[in-house]
Coordinates of C-alpha atoms in Angstrom, one line a residue:
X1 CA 18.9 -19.2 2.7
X2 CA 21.2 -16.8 1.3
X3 CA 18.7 -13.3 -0.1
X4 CA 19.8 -11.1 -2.7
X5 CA 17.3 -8.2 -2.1
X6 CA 15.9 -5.3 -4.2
X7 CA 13.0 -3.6 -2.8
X8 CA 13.9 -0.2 -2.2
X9 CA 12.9 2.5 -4.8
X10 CA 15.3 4.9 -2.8
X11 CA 18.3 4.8 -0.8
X12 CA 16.9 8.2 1.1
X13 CA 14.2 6.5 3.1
X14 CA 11.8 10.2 2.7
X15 CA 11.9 9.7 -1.0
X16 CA 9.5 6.4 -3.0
X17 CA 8.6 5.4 0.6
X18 CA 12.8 4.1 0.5
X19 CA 12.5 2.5 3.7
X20 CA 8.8 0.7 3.4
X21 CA 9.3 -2.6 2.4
X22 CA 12.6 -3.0 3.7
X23 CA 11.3 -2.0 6.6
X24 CA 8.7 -4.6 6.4
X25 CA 10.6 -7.3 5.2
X26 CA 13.9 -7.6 6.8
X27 CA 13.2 -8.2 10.3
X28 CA 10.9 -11.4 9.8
X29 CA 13.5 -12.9 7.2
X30 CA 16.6 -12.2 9.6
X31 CA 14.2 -13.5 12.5
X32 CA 13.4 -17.1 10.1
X33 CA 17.3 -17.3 10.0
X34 CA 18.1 -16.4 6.2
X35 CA 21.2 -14.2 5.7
X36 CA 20.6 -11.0 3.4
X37 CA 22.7 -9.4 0.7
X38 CA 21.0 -5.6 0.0
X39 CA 21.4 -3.9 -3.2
X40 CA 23.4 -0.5 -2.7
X41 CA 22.3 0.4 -5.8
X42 CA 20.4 3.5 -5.4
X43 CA 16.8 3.0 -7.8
X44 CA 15.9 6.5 -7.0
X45 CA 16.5 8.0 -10.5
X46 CA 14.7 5.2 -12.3
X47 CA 11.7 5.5 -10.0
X48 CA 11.5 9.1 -11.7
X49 CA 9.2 7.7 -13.9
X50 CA 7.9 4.2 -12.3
X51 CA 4.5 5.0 -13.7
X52 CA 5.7 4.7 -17.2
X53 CA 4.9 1.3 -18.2
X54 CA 5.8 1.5 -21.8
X55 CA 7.5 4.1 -24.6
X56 CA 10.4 4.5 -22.3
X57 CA 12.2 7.9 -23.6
X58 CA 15.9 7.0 -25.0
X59 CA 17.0 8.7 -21.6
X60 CA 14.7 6.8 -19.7
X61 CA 16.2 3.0 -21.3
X62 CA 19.8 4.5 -21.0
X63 CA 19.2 5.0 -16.8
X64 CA 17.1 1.6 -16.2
X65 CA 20.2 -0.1 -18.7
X66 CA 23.0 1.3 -16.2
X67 CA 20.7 0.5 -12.9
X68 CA 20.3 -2.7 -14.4
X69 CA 23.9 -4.0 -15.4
X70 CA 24.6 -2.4 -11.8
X71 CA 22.7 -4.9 -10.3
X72 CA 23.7 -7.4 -12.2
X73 CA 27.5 -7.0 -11.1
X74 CA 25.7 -7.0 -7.5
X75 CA 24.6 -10.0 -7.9
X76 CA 27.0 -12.0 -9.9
X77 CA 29.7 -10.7 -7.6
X78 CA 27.8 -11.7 -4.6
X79 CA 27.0 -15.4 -6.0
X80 CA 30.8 -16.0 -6.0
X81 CA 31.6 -15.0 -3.2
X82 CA 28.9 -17.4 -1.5
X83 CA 25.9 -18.6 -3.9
X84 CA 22.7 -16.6 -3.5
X85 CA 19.6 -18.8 -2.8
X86 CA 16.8 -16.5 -3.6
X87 CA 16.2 -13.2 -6.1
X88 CA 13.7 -10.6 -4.1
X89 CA 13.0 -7.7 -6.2
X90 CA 10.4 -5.0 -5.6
X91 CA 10.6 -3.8 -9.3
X92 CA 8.2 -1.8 -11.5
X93 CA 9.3 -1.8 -15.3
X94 CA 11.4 1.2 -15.0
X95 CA 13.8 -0.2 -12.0
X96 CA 14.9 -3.0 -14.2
X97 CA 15.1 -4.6 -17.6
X98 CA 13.1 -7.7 -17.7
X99 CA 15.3 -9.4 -20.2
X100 CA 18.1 -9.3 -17.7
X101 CA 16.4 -11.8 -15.4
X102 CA 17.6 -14.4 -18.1
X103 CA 20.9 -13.9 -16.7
X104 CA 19.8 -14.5 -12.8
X105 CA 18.4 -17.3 -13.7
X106 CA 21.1 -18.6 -16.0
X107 CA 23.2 -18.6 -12.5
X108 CA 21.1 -20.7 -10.8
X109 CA 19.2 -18.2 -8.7
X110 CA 15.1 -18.2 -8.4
X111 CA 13.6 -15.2 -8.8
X112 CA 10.8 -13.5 -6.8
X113 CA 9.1 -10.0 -7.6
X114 CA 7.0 -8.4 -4.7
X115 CA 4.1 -6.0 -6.0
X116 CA 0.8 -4.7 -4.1
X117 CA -0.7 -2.5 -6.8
X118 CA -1.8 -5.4 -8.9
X119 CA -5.7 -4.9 -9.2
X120 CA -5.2 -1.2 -10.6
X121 CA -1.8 -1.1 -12.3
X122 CA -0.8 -4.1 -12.9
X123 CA 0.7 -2.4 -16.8
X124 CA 3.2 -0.9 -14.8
X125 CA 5.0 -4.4 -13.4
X126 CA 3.5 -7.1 -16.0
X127 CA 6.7 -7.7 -18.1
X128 CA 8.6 -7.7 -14.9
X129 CA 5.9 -10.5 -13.2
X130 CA 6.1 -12.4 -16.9
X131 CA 9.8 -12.6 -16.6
X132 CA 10.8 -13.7 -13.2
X133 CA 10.0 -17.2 -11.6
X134 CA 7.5 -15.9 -9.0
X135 CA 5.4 -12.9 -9.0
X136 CA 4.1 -12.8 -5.8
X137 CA 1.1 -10.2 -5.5
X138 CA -1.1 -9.4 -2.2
X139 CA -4.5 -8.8 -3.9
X140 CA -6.2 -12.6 -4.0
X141 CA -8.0 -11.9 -7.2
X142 CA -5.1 -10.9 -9.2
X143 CA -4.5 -14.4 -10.1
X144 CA -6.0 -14.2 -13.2
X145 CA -4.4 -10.9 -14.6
X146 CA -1.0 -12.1 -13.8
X147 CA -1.4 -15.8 -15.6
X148 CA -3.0 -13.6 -18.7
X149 CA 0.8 -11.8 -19.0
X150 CA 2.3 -14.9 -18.6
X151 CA 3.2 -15.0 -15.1
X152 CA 3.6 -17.1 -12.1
X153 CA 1.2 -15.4 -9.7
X154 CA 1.8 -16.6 -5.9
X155 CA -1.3 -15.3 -3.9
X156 CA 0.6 -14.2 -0.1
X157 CA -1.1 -11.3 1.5
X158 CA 0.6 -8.0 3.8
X159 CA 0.9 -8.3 7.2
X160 CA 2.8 -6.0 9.9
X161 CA 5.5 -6.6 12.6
X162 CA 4.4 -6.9 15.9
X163 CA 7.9 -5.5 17.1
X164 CA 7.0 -2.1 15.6
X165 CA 2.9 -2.3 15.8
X166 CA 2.1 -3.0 19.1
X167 CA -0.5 -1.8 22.3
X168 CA 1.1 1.2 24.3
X169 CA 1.1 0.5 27.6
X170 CA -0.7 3.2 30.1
X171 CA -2.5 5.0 27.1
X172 CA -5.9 6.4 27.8
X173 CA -8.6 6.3 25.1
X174 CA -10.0 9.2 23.8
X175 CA -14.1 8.3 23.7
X176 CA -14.2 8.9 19.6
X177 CA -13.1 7.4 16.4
X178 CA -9.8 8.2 14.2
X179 CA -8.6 7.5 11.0
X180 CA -5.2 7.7 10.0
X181 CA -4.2 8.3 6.2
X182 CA -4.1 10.9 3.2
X183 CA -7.2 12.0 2.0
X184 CA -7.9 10.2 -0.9
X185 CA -10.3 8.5 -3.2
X186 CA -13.7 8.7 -1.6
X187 CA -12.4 8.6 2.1
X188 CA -13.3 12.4 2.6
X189 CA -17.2 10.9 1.8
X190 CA -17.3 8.4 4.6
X191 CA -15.8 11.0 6.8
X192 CA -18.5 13.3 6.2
X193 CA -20.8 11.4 6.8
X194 CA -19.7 10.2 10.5
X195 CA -19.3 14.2 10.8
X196 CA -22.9 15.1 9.6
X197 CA -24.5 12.5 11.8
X198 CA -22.2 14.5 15.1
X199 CA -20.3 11.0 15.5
X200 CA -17.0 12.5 17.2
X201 CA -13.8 11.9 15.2
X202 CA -10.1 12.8 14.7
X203 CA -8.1 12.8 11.7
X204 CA -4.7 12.0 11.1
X205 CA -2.8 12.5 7.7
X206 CA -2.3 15.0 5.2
X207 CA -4.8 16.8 3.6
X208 CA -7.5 17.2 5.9
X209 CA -6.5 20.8 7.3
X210 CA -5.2 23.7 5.7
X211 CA -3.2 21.8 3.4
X212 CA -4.6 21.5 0.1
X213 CA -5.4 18.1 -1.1
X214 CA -2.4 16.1 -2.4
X215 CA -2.5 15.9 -6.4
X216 CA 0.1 13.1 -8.4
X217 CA 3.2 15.2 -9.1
X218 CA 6.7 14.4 -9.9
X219 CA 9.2 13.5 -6.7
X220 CA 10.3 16.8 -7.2
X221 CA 7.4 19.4 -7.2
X222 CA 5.4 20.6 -4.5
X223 CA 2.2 19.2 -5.0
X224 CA 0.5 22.1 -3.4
X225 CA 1.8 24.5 -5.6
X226 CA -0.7 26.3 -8.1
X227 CA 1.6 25.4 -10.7
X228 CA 2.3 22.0 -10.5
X229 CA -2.0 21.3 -9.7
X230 CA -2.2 23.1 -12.8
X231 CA 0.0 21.0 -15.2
X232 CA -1.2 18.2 -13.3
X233 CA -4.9 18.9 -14.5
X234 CA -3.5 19.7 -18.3
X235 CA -1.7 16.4 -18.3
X236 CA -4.6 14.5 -16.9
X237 CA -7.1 15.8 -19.7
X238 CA -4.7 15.2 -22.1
X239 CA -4.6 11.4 -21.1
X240 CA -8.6 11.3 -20.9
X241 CA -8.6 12.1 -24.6
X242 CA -5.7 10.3 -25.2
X243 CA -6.6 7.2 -23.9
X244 CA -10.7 7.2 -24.1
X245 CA -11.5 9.1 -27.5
X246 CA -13.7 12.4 -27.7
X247 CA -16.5 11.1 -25.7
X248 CA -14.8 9.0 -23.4
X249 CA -12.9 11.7 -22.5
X250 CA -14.9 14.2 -22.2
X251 CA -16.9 11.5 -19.9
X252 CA -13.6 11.1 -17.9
X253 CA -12.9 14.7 -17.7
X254 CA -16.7 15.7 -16.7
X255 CA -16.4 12.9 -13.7
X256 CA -12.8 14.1 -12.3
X257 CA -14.2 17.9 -12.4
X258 CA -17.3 17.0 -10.3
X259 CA -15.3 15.0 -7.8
X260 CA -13.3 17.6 -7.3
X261 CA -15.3 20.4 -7.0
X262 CA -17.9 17.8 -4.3
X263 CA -14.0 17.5 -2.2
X264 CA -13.1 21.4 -2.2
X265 CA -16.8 21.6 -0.6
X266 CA -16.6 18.9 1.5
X267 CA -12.8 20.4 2.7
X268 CA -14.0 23.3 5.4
X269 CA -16.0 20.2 7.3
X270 CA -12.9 18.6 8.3
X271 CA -10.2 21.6 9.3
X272 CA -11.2 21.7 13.2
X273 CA -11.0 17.4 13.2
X274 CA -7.4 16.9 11.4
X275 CA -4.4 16.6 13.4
X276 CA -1.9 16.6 10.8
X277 CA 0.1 14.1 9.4
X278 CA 1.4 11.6 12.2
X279 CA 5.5 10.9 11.8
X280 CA 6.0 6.7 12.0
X281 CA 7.3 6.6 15.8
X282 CA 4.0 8.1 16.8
X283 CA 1.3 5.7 14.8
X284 CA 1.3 3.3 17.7
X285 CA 0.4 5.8 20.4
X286 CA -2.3 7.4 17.8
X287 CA -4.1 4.1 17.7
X288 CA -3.8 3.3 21.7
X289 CA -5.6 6.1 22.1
X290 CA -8.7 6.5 20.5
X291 CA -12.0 3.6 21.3
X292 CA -12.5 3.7 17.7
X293 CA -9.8 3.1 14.8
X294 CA -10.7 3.4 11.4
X295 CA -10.2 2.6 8.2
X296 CA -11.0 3.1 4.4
X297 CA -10.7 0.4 1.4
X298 CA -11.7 1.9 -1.6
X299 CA -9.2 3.0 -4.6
X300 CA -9.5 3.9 -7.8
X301 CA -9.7 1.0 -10.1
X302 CA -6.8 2.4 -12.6
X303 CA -5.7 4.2 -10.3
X304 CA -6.6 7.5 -11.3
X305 CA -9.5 9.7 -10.4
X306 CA -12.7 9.3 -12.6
X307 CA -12.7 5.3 -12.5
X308 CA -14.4 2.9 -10.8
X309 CA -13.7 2.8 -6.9
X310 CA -13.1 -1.3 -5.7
X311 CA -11.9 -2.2 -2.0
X312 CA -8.8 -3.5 -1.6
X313 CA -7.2 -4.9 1.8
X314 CA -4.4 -3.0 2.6
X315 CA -1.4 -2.2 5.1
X316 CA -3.5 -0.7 7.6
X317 CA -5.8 -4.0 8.1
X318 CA -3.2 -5.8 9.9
X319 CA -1.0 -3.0 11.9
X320 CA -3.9 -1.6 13.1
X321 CA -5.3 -4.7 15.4
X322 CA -1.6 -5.6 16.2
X323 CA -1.9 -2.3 18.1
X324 CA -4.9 -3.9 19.8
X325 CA -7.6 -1.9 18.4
X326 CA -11.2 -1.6 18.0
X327 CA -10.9 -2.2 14.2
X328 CA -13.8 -0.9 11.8
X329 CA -12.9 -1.3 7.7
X330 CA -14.8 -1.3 5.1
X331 CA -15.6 -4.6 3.5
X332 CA -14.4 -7.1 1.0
X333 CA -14.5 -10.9 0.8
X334 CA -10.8 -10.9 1.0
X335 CA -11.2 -9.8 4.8
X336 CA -13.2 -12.7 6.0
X337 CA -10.0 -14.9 5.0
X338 CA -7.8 -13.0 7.3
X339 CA -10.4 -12.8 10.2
X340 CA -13.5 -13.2 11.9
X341 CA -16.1 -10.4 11.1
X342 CA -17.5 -9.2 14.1
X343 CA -15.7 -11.1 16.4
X344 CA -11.6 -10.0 15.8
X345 CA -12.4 -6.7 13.6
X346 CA -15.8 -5.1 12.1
X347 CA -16.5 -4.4 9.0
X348 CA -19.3 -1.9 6.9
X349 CA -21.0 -1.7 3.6
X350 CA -22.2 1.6 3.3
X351 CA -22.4 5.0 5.2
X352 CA -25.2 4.5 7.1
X353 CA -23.9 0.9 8.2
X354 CA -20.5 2.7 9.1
X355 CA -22.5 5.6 11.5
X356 CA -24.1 2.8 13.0
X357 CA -21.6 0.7 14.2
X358 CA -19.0 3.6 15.0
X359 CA -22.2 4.9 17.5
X360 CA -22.6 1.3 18.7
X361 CA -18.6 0.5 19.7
X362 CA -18.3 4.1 21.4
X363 CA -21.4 3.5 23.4
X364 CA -20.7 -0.6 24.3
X365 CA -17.3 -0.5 26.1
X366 CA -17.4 -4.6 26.3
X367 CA -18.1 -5.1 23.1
X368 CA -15.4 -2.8 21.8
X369 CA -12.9 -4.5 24.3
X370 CA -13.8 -8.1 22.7
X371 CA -12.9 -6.7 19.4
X372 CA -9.5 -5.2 20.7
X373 CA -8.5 -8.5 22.2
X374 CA -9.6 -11.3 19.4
X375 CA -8.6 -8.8 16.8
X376 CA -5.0 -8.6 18.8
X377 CA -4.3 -11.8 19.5
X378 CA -5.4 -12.9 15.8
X379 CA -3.1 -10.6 14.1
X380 CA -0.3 -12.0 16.6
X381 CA -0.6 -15.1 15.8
X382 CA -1.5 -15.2 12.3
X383 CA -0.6 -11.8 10.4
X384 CA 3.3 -11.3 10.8
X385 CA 5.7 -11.1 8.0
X386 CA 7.1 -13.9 10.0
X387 CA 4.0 -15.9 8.8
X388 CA 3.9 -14.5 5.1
X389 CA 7.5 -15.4 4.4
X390 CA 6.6 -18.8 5.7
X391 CA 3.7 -18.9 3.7
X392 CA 5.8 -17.7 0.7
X393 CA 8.9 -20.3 1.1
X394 CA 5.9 -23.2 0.8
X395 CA 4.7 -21.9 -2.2
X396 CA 7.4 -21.5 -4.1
X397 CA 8.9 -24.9 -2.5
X398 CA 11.9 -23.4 -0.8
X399 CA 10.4 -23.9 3.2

């Protein structure tokens, strides 16, 4: 097939994670034979405000109108020279107008729109998903939000590419556990508790040392400034009130100011333990070198601190064992489609369950080693974006 492709939110690869997806995506397609036609367009000044999902400023419709009709030209220019097969967008409602997909598809060409956030934020992509042919989601019990827009939902989950995510030959394992990620949600919790119980551990990511916490700013800001926690604090009790009424808010406010005062003390506990952030090139040898690799499911359930925390399978749960690790997440139903609990990667359900079985992998070498091997040879042969994109073709009957 012929792919006219959308899925970067910024042509500078340090800015909207620009090279993620693309990064994900275009070496399994190129590998199943398809030929691909990027977008030059540059989406990094509409994903300014990507989490806007509705009153759009006049300055705001004016840039996502230009981006769009950009596109657009893209595309229909594209088509004549050779007719595109296949629409792939990564949009959120800023990147695009929705009502121009009326003028894809009145050329012939099937849409598809990638999104990952679906369980918590689905506002910010749901006229996009009710618009285009396919809205293809990674959460499996998203289904139901997407058919109440009006979408198409098509259930395919993440994966990783074993080209990039793979075992590093001659690496000796440290006898501990590591996790590798921001600090986040309640991660900093499940940390502190392998760190109470004197379970060794490294951590790997940004703010875990010195480095404050990071808070949502603008692409711009430094989000360790005093100034920009400081409007992001105002603006976030603004929206508690906004959104939730007196008492709500005040509900929402009161929850947010408790969890952050339990992180700043919980933040001296973990300065000796974090590494720093880990550049891309070096995740591999991170993971090849620890007997324990960890990981943490939970986010907030609108995305915002205050609300409910739900797992969610992510990235993490498929490029970790394709590094051939001794994999330990926490649990949701969704992992037990995507392996064999116990067997290929372990799972936990609470703190003490998670002390427990860290102890028990770093004190049975064979049983660690089973893990490292089924989990590996699982997520070979059954978690590539070679696979997804298979997987996706047949659902949307273009295989």
């Amino acid at each position: 097939m012929r792919i006219f492709c959308a899925v970067r939110h910024s042509n500078d690869p340090k800015r909207f994670y620009g090279a993620l997806w693309s990064g994900n995506f275009y070496p399994a397609l190129r590998e199943l034979g398809h030929e691909l036609v990027e977008s030059r367009v540059d989406l990094a000044p509409t994903s300014q405000f990507m989490t806007t999902a509705k009153d759009f400023t006049a300055e705001q419709l004016n840039i996502r109108a230009n981006t769009t009709q950009q596109i657009l030209d893209e595309v229909k220019k594209a088509h004549a020279e050779k007719p595109i097969d296949l629409f792939l967008s990564y949009f959120y409602i800023s990147h695009f107008d929705p009502a121009a997909f009326a003028q894809i598809h009145a050329w012939g060409i099937p849409t598809v729109n990638y999104y990952c956030n679906s369980i918590y934020q689905l506002e910010l992509v749901a006229d996009i998903a009710a618009k285009v042919n396919y809205s293809w989601h990674a959460e499996k019990h998203a289904r139901s939000l997407y058919k109440a827009v009006g979408a198409n939902p098509v259930w395919v989950q993440m994966a990783a590419d074993p080209q990039v995510y793979r075992p590093l030959d001659g690496a000796t394992r440290l006898p501990n556990a590591a996790f590798v990620g921001l600090r986040y949600a309640d991660r900093d919790r499940w940390m502190a508790a392998l760190v109470r119980a004197n379970v060794p551990v490294e951590i790997y990511g940004p703010g875990w040392g010195n480095d404050p916490p990071p808070e949502v700013t603008s692409d711009k800001t430094p989000a360790n400034s005093s100034t920009s926690q400081a409007k992001s604090y105002l603006a976030e009790i603004r929206r508690n009130f906004s959104q939730n009424g007196l008492v709500g808010g005040l509900a929402r406010t009161t929850r947010q100011y408790n969890y952050r005062q339990q992180t700043r003390r919980l933040f001296p506990m973990f300065r000796s333990l974090a590494k720093g952030p880990v550049p891309f090139t070096r995740i591999c040898e991170v993971f090849s070198s620890h007997e324990v690799i960890l990981n943490f499911s939970n986010v907030w359930s609108d995305g915002r601190p205050g609300s409910n925390l739900i797992p969610h399978v992510r990235l993490r749960d498929f490029e970790a064992p394709m590094c051939r690790t001794c994999f330990l997440t926490g649990y949701t139903d969704e992992i037990t489609e995507f392996y064999a609990i116990g067997k290929e990667i372990d799972t936990y359900n609470s703190t003490e369950e998670l002390v427990d079985k860290v102890r028990f992998y770093l004190s049975h070498a064979q049983a660690a080693e089973q893990l490292r091997e089924k989990g590996y040879q699982r997520a070979r042969r059954d978690h590539t974006w070679v696979r997804r994109f298979e997987q996706l073709f047949r659902e949307i009957g273009m295989a």
